[in-house]
Tab-separated table of C-alpha atoms in Angstrom:
chain	number	residue	atom	x	y	z
A	82	UNK	CA	-1.438	-18.703	15.541
A	83	UNK	CA	-4.009	-17.367	13.222
A	84	UNK	CA	-5.501	-20.037	11.087
A	85	UNK	CA	-8.200	-19.712	8.523
A	86	UNK	CA	-9.957	-22.812	7.295
A	87	UNK	CA	-8.321	-24.123	4.150
A	88	UNK	CA	-10.523	-24.369	1.118
A	89	UNK	CA	-11.691	-27.917	0.492
A	90	UNK	CA	-10.487	-27.516	-3.090
A	91	UNK	CA	-6.928	-26.686	-2.035
A	92	UNK	CA	-4.688	-29.661	-2.857
A	93	UNK	CA	-2.226	-30.530	-0.094
A	94	UNK	CA	0.793	-29.808	-2.308
A	95	UNK	CA	-0.441	-26.342	-3.229
A	96	UNK	CA	0.597	-24.670	0.002
A	97	UNK	CA	3.667	-22.462	0.297
A	98	UNK	CA	5.350	-20.488	3.068
A	99	UNK	CA	6.832	-17.004	3.159
A	100	UNK	CA	8.843	-15.330	5.942
A	101	UNK	CA	8.927	-11.571	6.493
A	102	UNK	CA	10.182	-9.327	9.295
A	103	UNK	CA	8.661	-5.903	9.748
A	104	UNK	CA	9.395	-4.911	13.309
A	105	UNK	CA	6.901	-5.955	15.947
A	106	UNK	CA	5.352	-9.187	14.755
A	107	UNK	CA	1.998	-8.271	16.328
A	108	UNK	CA	1.633	-5.558	13.705
A	109	UNK	CA	2.483	-7.796	10.774
A	110	UNK	CA	-0.232	-10.425	11.392
A	111	UNK	CA	-3.361	-8.338	10.591
A	112	UNK	CA	-2.510	-7.304	7.006
A	113	UNK	CA	-1.824	-10.911	6.047
A	114	UNK	CA	-4.713	-12.434	7.984
A	115	UNK	CA	-7.194	-10.452	5.908
A	116	UNK	CA	-5.815	-11.652	2.550
A	117	UNK	CA	-7.782	-14.294	0.683
A	118	UNK	CA	-5.446	-17.235	0.160
A	119	UNK	CA	-3.479	-16.767	3.373
A	120	UNK	CA	-4.135	-19.879	5.421
A	121	UNK	CA	-2.284	-18.906	8.601
A	122	UNK	CA	0.175	-16.481	10.123
A	123	UNK	CA	2.640	-17.327	12.854
A	124	UNK	CA	4.640	-14.804	14.832
A	125	UNK	CA	8.178	-15.907	15.574
A	126	UNK	CA	11.902	-15.452	15.173
A	127	UNK	CA	14.340	-16.061	12.329
A	128	UNK	CA	17.816	-15.290	11.056
A	129	UNK	CA	19.626	-15.824	14.345
A	130	UNK	CA	22.092	-18.203	15.954
A	131	UNK	CA	20.240	-19.667	18.953
A	132	UNK	CA	18.051	-22.758	18.612
A	133	UNK	CA	14.500	-22.270	19.969
A	134	UNK	CA	15.041	-18.738	21.272
A	135	UNK	CA	12.638	-17.184	23.757
A	136	UNK	CA	11.093	-13.744	23.500
A	137	UNK	CA	13.277	-12.581	26.379
A	138	UNK	CA	16.429	-13.725	24.560
A	139	UNK	CA	15.456	-12.175	21.232
A	140	UNK	CA	14.206	-8.894	22.710
A	141	UNK	CA	17.475	-8.536	24.622
A	142	UNK	CA	19.200	-8.451	21.240
A	143	UNK	CA	21.884	-11.087	21.722
A	144	UNK	CA	20.671	-13.947	19.506
A	145	UNK	CA	20.863	-12.305	16.084
A	146	UNK	CA	17.193	-13.128	15.447
A	147	UNK	CA	14.597	-10.712	14.184
A	148	UNK	CA	10.918	-10.768	15.091
A	149	UNK	CA	9.290	-12.251	12.010
A	150	UNK	CA	6.077	-13.538	10.513
A	151	UNK	CA	5.626	-16.873	8.773
A	152	UNK	CA	2.801	-16.749	6.257
A	153	UNK	CA	1.311	-20.009	5.018
A	154	UNK	CA	-0.535	-19.407	1.768
A	155	UNK	CA	-2.213	-21.008	-1.209
A	156	UNK	CA	-0.346	-19.687	-4.279
A	157	UNK	CA	-3.360	-20.399	-6.499
A	158	UNK	CA	-5.293	-17.777	-4.495
A	159	UNK	CA	-2.617	-15.255	-3.512
A	160	UNK	CA	0.768	-14.807	-5.150
A	161	UNK	CA	4.108	-14.316	-3.476
A	162	UNK	CA	4.314	-10.998	-5.353
A	163	UNK	CA	1.095	-9.892	-3.636
A	164	UNK	CA	2.563	-10.901	-0.256
A	165	UNK	CA	5.630	-8.783	-1.060
A	166	UNK	CA	3.416	-5.832	-1.971
A	167	UNK	CA	1.633	-6.090	1.395
A	168	UNK	CA	4.961	-6.457	3.193
A	169	UNK	CA	6.479	-3.278	1.760
A	170	UNK	CA	3.364	-1.180	2.501
A	171	UNK	CA	3.464	-2.230	6.157
A	172	UNK	CA	7.075	-1.339	6.956
A	173	UNK	CA	9.446	1.607	6.862
A	174	UNK	CA	11.927	0.307	4.263
A	175	UNK	CA	14.468	3.047	5.072
A	176	UNK	CA	14.839	2.302	8.799
A	177	UNK	CA	17.970	0.365	9.719
A	178	UNK	CA	17.790	-1.965	12.731
A	179	UNK	CA	14.453	-0.621	13.851
A	180	UNK	CA	10.829	-0.233	12.880
A	181	UNK	CA	8.887	2.708	14.234
A	182	UNK	CA	9.388	2.895	18.027
A	183	UNK	CA	11.049	-0.525	18.296
A	184	UNK	CA	14.819	-0.239	18.151
A	185	UNK	CA	17.553	-2.831	17.785
A	186	UNK	CA	18.555	-5.394	15.177
A	187	UNK	CA	15.820	-7.708	16.469
A	188	UNK	CA	13.343	-5.276	14.854
A	189	UNK	CA	15.102	-4.976	11.481
A	190	UNK	CA	13.025	-5.504	8.381
A	191	UNK	CA	13.741	-8.448	6.155
A	192	UNK	CA	12.540	-10.833	3.515
A	193	UNK	CA	13.689	-14.430	3.958
A	194	UNK	CA	13.136	-16.332	0.700
A	195	UNK	CA	12.828	-20.093	0.849
A	196	UNK	CA	13.295	-20.760	-2.869
A	197	UNK	CA	15.141	-19.303	-5.849
A	198	UNK	CA	11.862	-17.950	-7.257
A	199	UNK	CA	11.028	-16.224	-3.957
A	200	UNK	CA	14.523	-14.717	-3.901
A	201	UNK	CA	14.178	-13.438	-7.482
A	202	UNK	CA	10.763	-11.917	-6.717
A	203	UNK	CA	12.041	-10.295	-3.505
A	204	UNK	CA	15.050	-8.795	-5.277
A	205	UNK	CA	12.859	-7.518	-8.125
A	206	UNK	CA	10.484	-5.870	-5.639
A	207	UNK	CA	13.428	-4.216	-3.873
A	208	UNK	CA	14.728	-2.859	-7.192
A	209	UNK	CA	11.304	-1.329	-7.924
A	210	UNK	CA	11.311	0.380	-4.533
A	211	UNK	CA	14.877	1.603	-4.956
A	212	UNK	CA	13.841	3.192	-8.270
A	213	UNK	CA	10.794	4.830	-6.650
A	214	UNK	CA	12.487	6.329	-3.572
A	215	UNK	CA	15.728	8.247	-3.155
A	216	UNK	CA	16.675	7.110	0.386
A	217	UNK	CA	18.469	3.748	0.364
A	218	UNK	CA	16.382	0.696	1.219
A	219	UNK	CA	17.590	-0.872	4.488
A	220	UNK	CA	15.483	-4.053	4.319
A	221	UNK	CA	17.606	-7.184	4.123
A	222	UNK	CA	16.976	-10.084	1.775
A	223	UNK	CA	18.618	-13.176	3.258
A	224	UNK	CA	17.967	-16.845	2.568
A	225	UNK	CA	15.542	-18.379	5.037
A	226	UNK	CA	17.006	-20.020	8.108
A	227	UNK	CA	15.016	-21.946	10.716
A	228	UNK	CA	11.880	-20.154	11.835
A	229	UNK	CA	10.866	-20.554	15.473
A	230	UNK	CA	7.286	-19.831	16.524
A	231	UNK	CA	6.988	-17.274	19.307
A	232	UNK	CA	5.314	-18.126	22.581
A	233	UNK	CA	1.545	-18.683	22.484
A	234	UNK	CA	0.704	-15.342	24.114
A	235	UNK	CA	2.220	-13.528	21.105
A	236	UNK	CA	0.075	-15.354	18.547
A	237	UNK	CA	-2.949	-13.313	17.391
A	238	UNK	CA	-2.102	-10.658	19.989
A	239	UNK	CA	-3.990	-8.017	18.016
A	240	UNK	CA	-7.191	-10.099	18.172
A	241	UNK	CA	-6.831	-11.273	21.778
A	242	UNK	CA	-5.861	-7.840	23.159
A	243	UNK	CA	-7.425	-5.311	20.771
A	244	UNK	CA	-7.251	-2.280	23.088
A	245	UNK	CA	-3.616	-2.863	24.091
A	246	UNK	CA	-2.713	-3.559	20.477
A	247	UNK	CA	-4.377	-0.362	19.197
A	248	UNK	CA	-2.694	1.678	21.944
A	249	UNK	CA	0.722	0.170	21.143
A	250	UNK	CA	0.316	0.710	17.406
A	251	UNK	CA	-0.843	4.324	17.828
A	252	UNK	CA	1.745	5.270	20.458
A	253	UNK	CA	4.489	3.726	18.325
A	254	UNK	CA	3.601	6.019	15.400
A	255	UNK	CA	3.379	3.129	12.954
A	256	UNK	CA	0.330	4.273	10.986
A	257	UNK	CA	1.481	7.890	10.796
A	258	UNK	CA	4.884	6.875	9.401
A	259	UNK	CA	3.343	4.398	6.945
A	260	UNK	CA	1.102	7.173	5.615
A	261	UNK	CA	4.120	9.501	5.264
A	262	UNK	CA	5.912	6.906	3.133
A	263	UNK	CA	3.088	5.220	1.250
A	264	UNK	CA	0.182	7.675	1.249
A	265	UNK	CA	-3.035	5.921	0.176
A	266	UNK	CA	-1.105	2.664	-0.326
A	267	UNK	CA	-0.185	2.414	3.393
A	268	UNK	CA	-1.087	-0.929	4.889
A	269	UNK	CA	-2.434	-2.354	1.629
């Protein structure tokens, strides 16, 4: 789990949580970890039917879960709208039940709002994208269900295994596809 030290001026009640799924959770940690105001990122699973699923169960595709990212943030330093912006620029919003080389519903993209205001912001961001692009947006927006942290070896994988991570990301075609969709906005 990636954790940045919380600012000493951050009141305890000023922390919020967002849940996003953008395919392989290893690839979704870095863009959020570099944002000022993001306190931690946790790779895990959400939107499924099994309690405390394992990676083996989820990757086999039978639990209904998707690989996801829980982002703990200070809304006085980074807004939920900014988190949504980063989310969209790090996924292929047109891909159904897959992201890049990862295939299956466990790799579907999704936004899992925890509050009515998060839901409204997510739906507004989807409408903006739908107006910008002609292909239909496949990303789901579904109310948050329990989030289960993935096994420890998945947390901060990109930092612990930088060569393997870079090879996976490159061989999966993630950056190339993001640039095709987003141009200079890719990954930002």
